[in-house]
Amino acid sequence: MTQTPEHDRSHDRRRMALYGWMLASPALILLTVFAFLPAGHALWQSLFTRATSRRPARFAGLDNYTYLFDDPTFWKVVHNNLVYAAVTIPASIAIALVMALWANQALRGRAFLRTAFFVPTMLPMIAAANLWLFFYTPDIGLIDRITGLFGAAPVNWLGQPDTALWAVIAVSVWKEAGFFMVFYLAALQTIPPDLREAATIEGASRATYLRRVLLPLLMPTTLFILVNALINSVKLIDHLFILTKGGPDNASKLLLYWIWETAFSYFDRPAAAALTCLVLLVLGLLAVAQFRGLDRRIHYR
């Protein structure tokens, strides 16, 4: 029986679709097991009350979400996280870009400079927090020792509501900037040097070359870093265990730490699951907005 051209094309399409699903299946399996199923379980658990030894869990609908919105601590933690994200995301990205531009130049000791920038990233989170705990310690800490030389009074950086969150922000920016620098540095090394020479011939200044050539070509990397920085802004927990434990008076408490505290200190896992679902929803919406809003400005080639 003779095969028609339409039949052959349909067969090729099915075969290519099968190949595509086979290639995507490992990622889909991992995402299903470690992302989709846990998220679905958290959503289901958030619809029930907390179970005790005498009272089993019962279906509560959206009561856990209503309780969160009525809880002043929730809004305090959300405010803290918004401030934390609004400062750490642009600051770490800007510092990473400056470090990458500096480390990409033909400098003597360039390898040492790159290593120095990347060292904070290699430190474990707990080790980095303990290092900065020594800096922030009142009277004997490095910061107070330096400011004391100029006659400044000691400051309890981690024990005051006005400074605790900013102290945590400084640690996060110091830790993340070197990590983001690596991506910018790799992207800069893929840009042909002919573009710089052409811009020089055309009389473009360094600022013009940076604004008109480098930054547009770095937009794919910037989008990738921006999404990662957004995720990092809601998953900080290690530093808080060492530095402030969310205090004083919830002044430095962030979302993930509060989720952990609600689930494992107060044993209210349905409330923690509801908070987790809200965080996942907001992160998903922000990621979609970032991709749609920046896609037109990105040059992939």
Short mmCIF file of N, CA and C in Angstrom, two decimals, residues 129-292:
data_model
loop_
_atom_site.label_atom_id
_atom_site.label_comp_id
_atom_site.label_asym_id
_atom_site.label_seq_id
_atom_site.Cartn_x
_atom_site.Cartn_y
_atom_site.Cartn_z
N ALA A 129 27.18 34.13 58.17
CA ALA A 129 26.42 34.79 59.22
C ALA A 129 27.24 34.92 60.50
N ASN A 130 27.98 33.89 60.85
CA ASN A 130 28.83 33.97 62.04
C ASN A 130 29.94 35.00 61.87
N LEU A 131 30.46 35.12 60.66
CA LEU A 131 31.48 36.12 60.39
C LEU A 131 30.93 37.53 60.61
N TRP A 132 29.75 37.78 60.09
CA TRP A 132 29.16 39.09 60.26
C TRP A 132 28.64 39.30 61.68
N LEU A 133 28.34 38.24 62.39
CA LEU A 133 27.97 38.37 63.79
C LEU A 133 29.11 38.97 64.59
N PHE A 134 30.34 38.60 64.25
CA PHE A 134 31.51 39.20 64.89
C PHE A 134 31.61 40.69 64.53
N PHE A 135 31.30 41.04 63.29
CA PHE A 135 31.34 42.45 62.89
C PHE A 135 30.32 43.28 63.66
N TYR A 136 29.13 42.73 63.88
CA TYR A 136 28.02 43.49 64.46
C TYR A 136 28.01 43.48 65.98
N THR A 137 28.81 42.68 66.63
CA THR A 137 28.77 42.57 68.09
C THR A 137 29.04 43.94 68.72
N PRO A 138 28.18 44.40 69.64
CA PRO A 138 28.41 45.72 70.24
C PRO A 138 29.72 45.77 71.02
N ASP A 139 30.36 46.91 71.00
CA ASP A 139 31.59 47.21 71.73
C ASP A 139 32.81 46.50 71.16
N ILE A 140 32.75 45.18 71.03
CA ILE A 140 33.94 44.44 70.60
C ILE A 140 33.91 44.10 69.11
N GLY A 141 32.81 44.36 68.42
CA GLY A 141 32.72 44.05 66.99
C GLY A 141 33.58 44.96 66.15
N LEU A 142 33.93 44.50 64.96
CA LEU A 142 34.82 45.25 64.09
C LEU A 142 34.22 46.61 63.72
N ILE A 143 32.91 46.66 63.45
CA ILE A 143 32.29 47.93 63.05
C ILE A 143 32.36 48.94 64.18
N ASP A 144 32.02 48.53 65.39
CA ASP A 144 32.08 49.46 66.51
C ASP A 144 33.52 49.85 66.84
N ARG A 145 34.46 48.95 66.63
CA ARG A 145 35.86 49.30 66.86
C ARG A 145 36.32 50.39 65.90
N ILE A 146 35.89 50.28 64.64
CA ILE A 146 36.29 51.28 63.64
C ILE A 146 35.59 52.61 63.90
N THR A 147 34.27 52.57 64.13
CA THR A 147 33.55 53.81 64.39
C THR A 147 33.97 54.44 65.71
N GLY A 148 34.42 53.61 66.66
CA GLY A 148 34.89 54.15 67.93
C GLY A 148 36.14 55.00 67.78
N LEU A 149 36.93 54.75 66.76
CA LEU A 149 38.11 55.58 66.51
C LEU A 149 37.75 57.02 66.20
N PHE A 150 36.52 57.23 65.72
CA PHE A 150 36.06 58.58 65.39
C PHE A 150 35.12 59.13 66.46
N GLY A 151 35.08 58.46 67.60
CA GLY A 151 34.29 58.96 68.72
C GLY A 151 32.83 58.56 68.71
N ALA A 152 32.43 57.65 67.83
CA ALA A 152 31.03 57.23 67.77
C ALA A 152 30.73 56.24 68.89
N ALA A 153 29.50 56.31 69.39
CA ALA A 153 29.07 55.40 70.46
C ALA A 153 28.78 54.02 69.89
N PRO A 154 28.94 52.97 70.71
CA PRO A 154 28.62 51.61 70.23
C PRO A 154 27.14 51.48 69.87
N VAL A 155 26.88 50.67 68.87
CA VAL A 155 25.51 50.45 68.39
C VAL A 155 25.21 48.96 68.40
N ASN A 156 24.07 48.61 68.94
CA ASN A 156 23.62 47.22 68.91
C ASN A 156 22.89 47.00 67.58
N TRP A 157 23.66 46.71 66.53
CA TRP A 157 23.11 46.66 65.19
C TRP A 157 22.01 45.63 65.02
N LEU A 158 22.15 44.49 65.67
CA LEU A 158 21.19 43.40 65.52
C LEU A 158 20.10 43.41 66.59
N GLY A 159 20.23 44.28 67.58
CA GLY A 159 19.28 44.30 68.69
C GLY A 159 18.34 45.47 68.68
N GLN A 160 18.37 46.29 67.65
CA GLN A 160 17.49 47.44 67.56
C GLN A 160 16.55 47.30 66.37
N PRO A 161 15.27 47.60 66.53
CA PRO A 161 14.33 47.47 65.40
C PRO A 161 14.71 48.32 64.20
N ASP A 162 15.35 49.45 64.43
CA ASP A 162 15.67 50.35 63.32
C ASP A 162 16.85 49.87 62.48
N THR A 163 17.68 49.01 63.02
CA THR A 163 18.90 48.61 62.31
C THR A 163 18.98 47.12 62.02
N ALA A 164 18.16 46.30 62.66
CA ALA A 164 18.30 44.84 62.52
C ALA A 164 18.10 44.38 61.08
N LEU A 165 17.02 44.83 60.44
CA LEU A 165 16.75 44.40 59.07
C LEU A 165 17.82 44.90 58.11
N TRP A 166 18.30 46.13 58.30
CA TRP A 166 19.33 46.66 57.41
C TRP A 166 20.65 45.92 57.59
N ALA A 167 20.90 45.45 58.79
CA ALA A 167 22.11 44.64 59.01
C ALA A 167 22.03 43.33 58.25
N VAL A 168 20.85 42.71 58.25
CA VAL A 168 20.66 41.47 57.48
C VAL A 168 20.77 41.75 55.99
N ILE A 169 20.24 42.88 55.53
CA ILE A 169 20.32 43.24 54.11
C ILE A 169 21.76 43.39 53.67
N ALA A 170 22.59 44.01 54.50
CA ALA A 170 24.00 44.18 54.14
C ALA A 170 24.70 42.84 53.95
N VAL A 171 24.39 41.87 54.82
CA VAL A 171 24.99 40.54 54.68
C VAL A 171 24.55 39.88 53.38
N SER A 172 23.28 39.99 53.05
CA SER A 172 22.75 39.35 51.84
C SER A 172 23.36 39.95 50.58
N VAL A 173 23.47 41.26 50.52
CA VAL A 173 24.06 41.90 49.34
C VAL A 173 25.52 41.48 49.20
N TRP A 174 26.25 41.46 50.29
CA TRP A 174 27.66 41.02 50.27
C TRP A 174 27.77 39.58 49.80
N LYS A 175 26.80 38.74 50.16
CA LYS A 175 26.87 37.32 49.81
C LYS A 175 26.46 37.06 48.36
N GLU A 176 25.48 37.80 47.85
CA GLU A 176 24.91 37.48 46.54
C GLU A 176 25.61 38.19 45.39
N ALA A 177 26.21 39.33 45.63
CA ALA A 177 26.78 40.11 44.54
C ALA A 177 27.87 39.33 43.80
N GLY A 178 28.71 38.62 44.52
CA GLY A 178 29.76 37.84 43.87
C GLY A 178 29.21 36.70 43.04
N PHE A 179 28.11 36.11 43.49
CA PHE A 179 27.49 35.03 42.72
C PHE A 179 26.93 35.54 41.40
N PHE A 180 26.24 36.67 41.44
CA PHE A 180 25.70 37.25 40.22
C PHE A 180 26.80 37.77 39.30
N MET A 181 27.92 38.19 39.89
CA MET A 181 29.03 38.68 39.08
C MET A 181 29.53 37.62 38.11
N VAL A 182 29.52 36.35 38.52
CA VAL A 182 30.01 35.28 37.66
C VAL A 182 29.20 35.21 36.37
N PHE A 183 27.91 35.36 36.46
CA PHE A 183 27.06 35.30 35.26
C PHE A 183 27.33 36.51 34.35
N TYR A 184 27.45 37.68 34.94
CA TYR A 184 27.76 38.85 34.14
C TYR A 184 29.14 38.73 33.49
N LEU A 185 30.09 38.20 34.22
CA LEU A 185 31.43 38.05 33.68
C LEU A 185 31.44 37.07 32.52
N ALA A 186 30.72 35.98 32.64
CA ALA A 186 30.63 35.02 31.53
C ALA A 186 29.95 35.65 30.32
N ALA A 187 28.92 36.46 30.55
CA ALA A 187 28.24 37.11 29.43
C ALA A 187 29.14 38.15 28.77
N LEU A 188 29.91 38.89 29.54
CA LEU A 188 30.80 39.90 28.97
C LEU A 188 31.87 39.27 28.07
N GLN A 189 32.31 38.09 28.44
CA GLN A 189 33.35 37.43 27.66
C GLN A 189 32.83 36.88 26.34
N THR A 190 31.53 36.82 26.15
CA THR A 190 30.97 36.37 24.88
C THR A 190 30.70 37.53 23.91
N ILE A 191 30.85 38.77 24.38
CA ILE A 191 30.60 39.93 23.52
C ILE A 191 31.85 40.19 22.68
N PRO A 192 31.73 40.24 21.37
CA PRO A 192 32.91 40.44 20.51
C PRO A 192 33.59 41.78 20.79
N PRO A 193 34.92 41.82 20.87
CA PRO A 193 35.61 43.10 21.08
C PRO A 193 35.48 44.06 19.91
N ASP A 194 35.07 43.54 18.76
CA ASP A 194 34.89 44.42 17.60
C ASP A 194 33.84 45.49 17.86
N LEU A 195 32.87 45.18 18.70
CA LEU A 195 31.83 46.16 19.00
C LEU A 195 32.41 47.37 19.72
N ARG A 196 33.34 47.11 20.63
CA ARG A 196 34.00 48.21 21.34
C ARG A 196 34.82 49.05 20.38
N GLU A 197 35.53 48.40 19.48
CA GLU A 197 36.34 49.13 18.51
C GLU A 197 35.46 49.96 17.58
N ALA A 198 34.35 49.40 17.14
CA ALA A 198 33.45 50.14 16.27
C ALA A 198 32.85 51.34 16.99
N ALA A 199 32.50 51.16 18.26
CA ALA A 199 31.95 52.27 19.03
C ALA A 199 32.99 53.37 19.23
N THR A 200 34.24 52.99 19.43
CA THR A 200 35.31 53.98 19.59
C THR A 200 35.51 54.77 18.30
N ILE A 201 35.47 54.07 17.18
CA ILE A 201 35.63 54.75 15.88
C ILE A 201 34.49 55.74 15.65
N GLU A 202 33.29 55.37 16.09
CA GLU A 202 32.14 56.25 15.92
C GLU A 202 32.13 57.40 16.92
N GLY A 203 33.10 57.41 17.84
CA GLY A 203 33.18 58.49 18.81
C GLY A 203 32.33 58.32 20.04
N ALA A 204 31.88 57.11 20.30
CA ALA A 204 31.04 56.86 21.48
C ALA A 204 31.89 56.83 22.74
N SER A 205 31.41 57.47 23.79
CA SER A 205 32.10 57.45 25.07
C SER A 205 31.87 56.12 25.78
N ARG A 206 32.56 55.93 26.90
CA ARG A 206 32.37 54.69 27.66
C ARG A 206 30.94 54.57 28.19
N ALA A 207 30.41 55.70 28.62
CA ALA A 207 29.04 55.66 29.14
C ALA A 207 28.04 55.33 28.03
N THR A 208 28.26 55.88 26.85
CA THR A 208 27.38 55.58 25.72
C THR A 208 27.50 54.13 25.30
N TYR A 209 28.72 53.62 25.27
CA TYR A 209 28.93 52.22 24.90
C TYR A 209 28.27 51.29 25.92
N LEU A 210 28.37 51.66 27.19
CA LEU A 210 27.74 50.85 28.23
C LEU A 210 26.22 50.87 28.09
N ARG A 211 25.65 52.04 27.86
CA ARG A 211 24.20 52.18 27.81
C ARG A 211 23.60 51.65 26.52
N ARG A 212 24.28 51.87 25.39
CA ARG A 212 23.72 51.53 24.09
C ARG A 212 24.09 50.14 23.58
N VAL A 213 25.21 49.60 24.07
CA VAL A 213 25.69 48.32 23.54
C VAL A 213 25.71 47.24 24.61
N LEU A 214 26.46 47.47 25.70
CA LEU A 214 26.65 46.42 26.69
C LEU A 214 25.35 46.05 27.41
N LEU A 215 24.66 47.03 27.93
CA LEU A 215 23.46 46.72 28.71
C LEU A 215 22.38 46.02 27.88
N PRO A 216 22.11 46.44 26.63
CA PRO A 216 21.14 45.66 25.84
C PRO A 216 21.59 44.23 25.58
N LEU A 217 22.89 44.03 25.33
CA LEU A 217 23.37 42.67 25.08
C LEU A 217 23.37 41.82 26.35
N LEU A 218 23.41 42.47 27.50
CA LEU A 218 23.41 41.74 28.78
C LEU A 218 22.01 41.50 29.32
N MET A 219 20.99 41.92 28.60
CA MET A 219 19.63 41.78 29.10
C MET A 219 19.20 40.34 29.35
N PRO A 220 19.55 39.35 28.49
CA PRO A 220 19.19 37.96 28.84
C PRO A 220 19.78 37.53 30.17
N THR A 221 21.04 37.89 30.41
CA THR A 221 21.68 37.56 31.68
C THR A 221 21.02 38.32 32.82
N THR A 222 20.68 39.58 32.59
CA THR A 222 20.02 40.37 33.63
C THR A 222 18.67 39.78 34.01
N LEU A 223 17.92 39.31 33.02
CA LEU A 223 16.63 38.70 33.32
C LEU A 223 16.81 37.43 34.14
N PHE A 224 17.78 36.61 33.77
CA PHE A 224 18.05 35.39 34.54
C PHE A 224 18.44 35.73 35.98
N ILE A 225 19.31 36.72 36.14
CA ILE A 225 19.75 37.12 37.48
C ILE A 225 18.59 37.71 38.26
N LEU A 226 17.73 38.48 37.58
CA LEU A 226 16.61 39.11 38.26
C LEU A 226 15.64 38.09 38.81
N VAL A 227 15.35 37.04 38.03
CA VAL A 227 14.46 35.99 38.52
C VAL A 227 15.08 35.27 39.72
N ASN A 228 16.38 34.97 39.63
CA ASN A 228 17.05 34.31 40.75
C ASN A 228 17.10 35.21 41.98
N ALA A 229 17.35 36.50 41.78
CA ALA A 229 17.38 37.43 42.92
C ALA A 229 16.00 37.53 43.57
N LEU A 230 14.95 37.50 42.75
CA LEU A 230 13.60 37.53 43.29
C LEU A 230 13.32 36.30 44.14
N ILE A 231 13.73 35.14 43.65
CA ILE A 231 13.53 33.91 44.43
C ILE A 231 14.34 33.96 45.72
N ASN A 232 15.59 34.43 45.63
CA ASN A 232 16.44 34.51 46.82
C ASN A 232 15.88 35.46 47.86
N SER A 233 15.11 36.46 47.42
CA SER A 233 14.60 37.45 48.36
C SER A 233 13.53 36.90 49.29
N VAL A 234 12.98 35.74 48.97
CA VAL A 234 11.96 35.15 49.84
C VAL A 234 12.40 33.81 50.42
N LYS A 235 13.65 33.44 50.25
CA LYS A 235 14.08 32.15 50.79
C LYS A 235 15.20 32.28 51.81
N LEU A 236 15.42 33.48 52.32
CA LEU A 236 16.47 33.65 53.33
C LEU A 236 15.98 33.11 54.66
N ILE A 237 16.77 32.24 55.24
CA ILE A 237 16.44 31.69 56.56
C ILE A 237 17.69 31.43 57.39
N ASP A 238 18.79 31.04 56.73
CA ASP A 238 20.00 30.67 57.47
C ASP A 238 20.56 31.84 58.28
N HIS A 239 20.66 33.00 57.64
CA HIS A 239 21.24 34.16 58.32
C HIS A 239 20.41 34.57 59.53
N LEU A 240 19.09 34.45 59.41
CA LEU A 240 18.23 34.88 60.51
C LEU A 240 18.40 34.00 61.74
N PHE A 241 18.66 32.72 61.53
CA PHE A 241 18.89 31.83 62.68
C PHE A 241 20.09 32.30 63.50
N ILE A 242 21.12 32.76 62.84
CA ILE A 242 22.34 33.14 63.53
C ILE A 242 22.29 34.58 64.01
N LEU A 243 21.76 35.49 63.19
CA LEU A 243 21.90 36.91 63.47
C LEU A 243 20.80 37.45 64.39
N THR A 244 19.54 37.26 64.04
CA THR A 244 18.47 37.94 64.78
C THR A 244 17.33 37.05 65.22
N LYS A 245 17.16 35.87 64.59
CA LYS A 245 15.99 35.02 64.84
C LYS A 245 14.68 35.78 64.64
N GLY A 246 14.70 36.69 63.69
CA GLY A 246 13.50 37.44 63.36
C GLY A 246 13.23 38.65 64.22
N GLY A 247 13.99 38.85 65.28
CA GLY A 247 13.75 39.96 66.20
C GLY A 247 14.57 41.18 65.84
N PRO A 248 14.51 42.17 66.70
CA PRO A 248 13.61 42.27 67.87
C PRO A 248 12.21 42.70 67.48
N ASP A 249 11.22 42.11 68.13
CA ASP A 249 9.81 42.43 67.89
C ASP A 249 9.45 42.29 66.41
N ASN A 250 9.89 41.17 65.81
CA ASN A 250 9.60 40.85 64.40
C ASN A 250 10.17 41.87 63.41
N ALA A 251 11.13 42.67 63.83
CA ALA A 251 11.65 43.73 62.97
C ALA A 251 12.44 43.19 61.79
N SER A 252 13.01 42.00 61.91
CA SER A 252 13.80 41.42 60.82
C SER A 252 13.25 40.08 60.35
N LYS A 253 12.04 39.74 60.74
CA LYS A 253 11.46 38.45 60.35
C LYS A 253 11.02 38.51 58.90
N LEU A 254 11.42 37.48 58.13
CA LEU A 254 11.06 37.38 56.72
C LEU A 254 10.16 36.18 56.49
N LEU A 255 9.63 36.06 55.27
CA LEU A 255 8.55 35.10 55.00
C LEU A 255 8.95 33.66 55.25
N LEU A 256 10.09 33.24 54.70
CA LEU A 256 10.44 31.83 54.85
C LEU A 256 10.72 31.48 56.30
N TYR A 257 11.35 32.38 57.03
CA TYR A 257 11.59 32.13 58.46
C TYR A 257 10.27 32.02 59.21
N TRP A 258 9.30 32.85 58.84
CA TRP A 258 8.01 32.78 59.52
C TRP A 258 7.26 31.51 59.15
N ILE A 259 7.41 31.06 57.91
CA ILE A 259 6.81 29.78 57.53
C ILE A 259 7.39 28.65 58.38
N TRP A 260 8.71 28.63 58.51
CA TRP A 260 9.35 27.60 59.32
C TRP A 260 8.90 27.71 60.78
N GLU A 261 8.86 28.91 61.29
CA GLU A 261 8.47 29.11 62.69
C GLU A 261 7.02 28.67 62.92
N THR A 262 6.13 28.99 61.99
CA THR A 262 4.73 28.60 62.12
C THR A 262 4.56 27.09 62.08
N ALA A 263 5.33 26.44 61.21
CA ALA A 263 5.17 24.99 61.04
C ALA A 263 5.85 24.18 62.13
N PHE A 264 7.05 24.60 62.56
CA PHE A 264 7.85 23.74 63.44
C PHE A 264 8.03 24.29 64.85
N SER A 265 7.69 25.55 65.08
CA SER A 265 7.71 26.07 66.45
C SER A 265 6.30 26.14 67.03
N TYR A 266 5.34 26.60 66.21
CA TYR A 266 3.96 26.68 66.66
C TYR A 266 3.14 25.47 66.22
N PHE A 267 3.71 24.61 65.40
CA PHE A 267 3.07 23.37 64.93
C PHE A 267 1.72 23.64 64.26
N ASP A 268 1.65 24.76 63.55
CA ASP A 268 0.43 25.10 62.80
C ASP A 268 0.76 24.93 61.31
N ARG A 269 0.79 23.69 60.88
CA ARG A 269 1.19 23.41 59.50
C ARG A 269 0.17 23.87 58.47
N PRO A 270 -1.12 23.81 58.72
CA PRO A 270 -2.06 24.37 57.72
C PRO A 270 -1.83 25.86 57.47
N ALA A 271 -1.58 26.63 58.52
CA ALA A 271 -1.30 28.06 58.32
C ALA A 271 0.00 28.25 57.56
N ALA A 272 1.00 27.44 57.87
CA ALA A 272 2.26 27.52 57.12
C ALA A 272 2.06 27.14 55.66
N ALA A 273 1.20 26.14 55.41
CA ALA A 273 0.92 25.75 54.03
C ALA A 273 0.18 26.86 53.29
N ALA A 274 -0.72 27.54 53.96
CA ALA A 274 -1.43 28.66 53.32
C ALA A 274 -0.46 29.78 52.97
N LEU A 275 0.46 30.07 53.88
CA LEU A 275 1.45 31.11 53.60
C LEU A 275 2.37 30.69 52.46
N THR A 276 2.71 29.41 52.41
CA THR A 276 3.54 28.90 51.31
C THR A 276 2.84 29.05 49.97
N CYS A 277 1.56 28.76 49.92
CA CYS A 277 0.80 28.89 48.67
C CYS A 277 0.75 30.35 48.22
N LEU A 278 0.59 31.26 49.16
CA LEU A 278 0.57 32.68 48.80
C LEU A 278 1.91 33.12 48.22
N VAL A 279 2.99 32.65 48.82
CA VAL A 279 4.32 33.00 48.33
C VAL A 279 4.54 32.45 46.93
N LEU A 280 4.15 31.19 46.71
CA LEU A 280 4.31 30.58 45.39
C LEU A 280 3.48 31.34 44.34
N LEU A 281 2.27 31.73 44.71
CA LEU A 281 1.42 32.46 43.77
C LEU A 281 2.04 33.80 43.39
N VAL A 282 2.51 34.54 44.38
CA VAL A 282 3.10 35.85 44.10
C VAL A 282 4.37 35.72 43.29
N LEU A 283 5.21 34.74 43.63
CA LEU A 283 6.44 34.54 42.87
C LEU A 283 6.15 34.17 41.42
N GLY A 284 5.15 33.31 41.21
CA GLY A 284 4.79 32.94 39.85
C GLY A 284 4.30 34.12 39.04
N LEU A 285 3.45 34.95 39.64
CA LEU A 285 2.93 36.12 38.93
C LEU A 285 4.04 37.12 38.62
N LEU A 286 4.95 37.31 39.56
CA LEU A 286 6.06 38.24 39.32
C LEU A 286 6.99 37.73 38.24
N ALA A 287 7.25 36.41 38.23
CA ALA A 287 8.12 35.85 37.20
C ALA A 287 7.50 36.01 35.81
N VAL A 288 6.19 35.76 35.70
CA VAL A 288 5.52 35.95 34.42
C VAL A 288 5.58 37.41 33.98
N ALA A 289 5.35 38.33 34.92
CA ALA A 289 5.41 39.75 34.59
C ALA A 289 6.81 40.16 34.15
N GLN A 290 7.83 39.61 34.80
CA GLN A 290 9.20 39.94 34.41
C GLN A 290 9.50 39.46 33.00
N PHE A 291 9.13 38.22 32.70
CA PHE A 291 9.41 37.69 31.37
C PHE A 291 8.65 38.46 30.30
N ARG A 292 7.38 38.76 30.56
CA ARG A 292 6.59 39.46 29.54
C ARG A 292 7.01 40.91 29.40
#
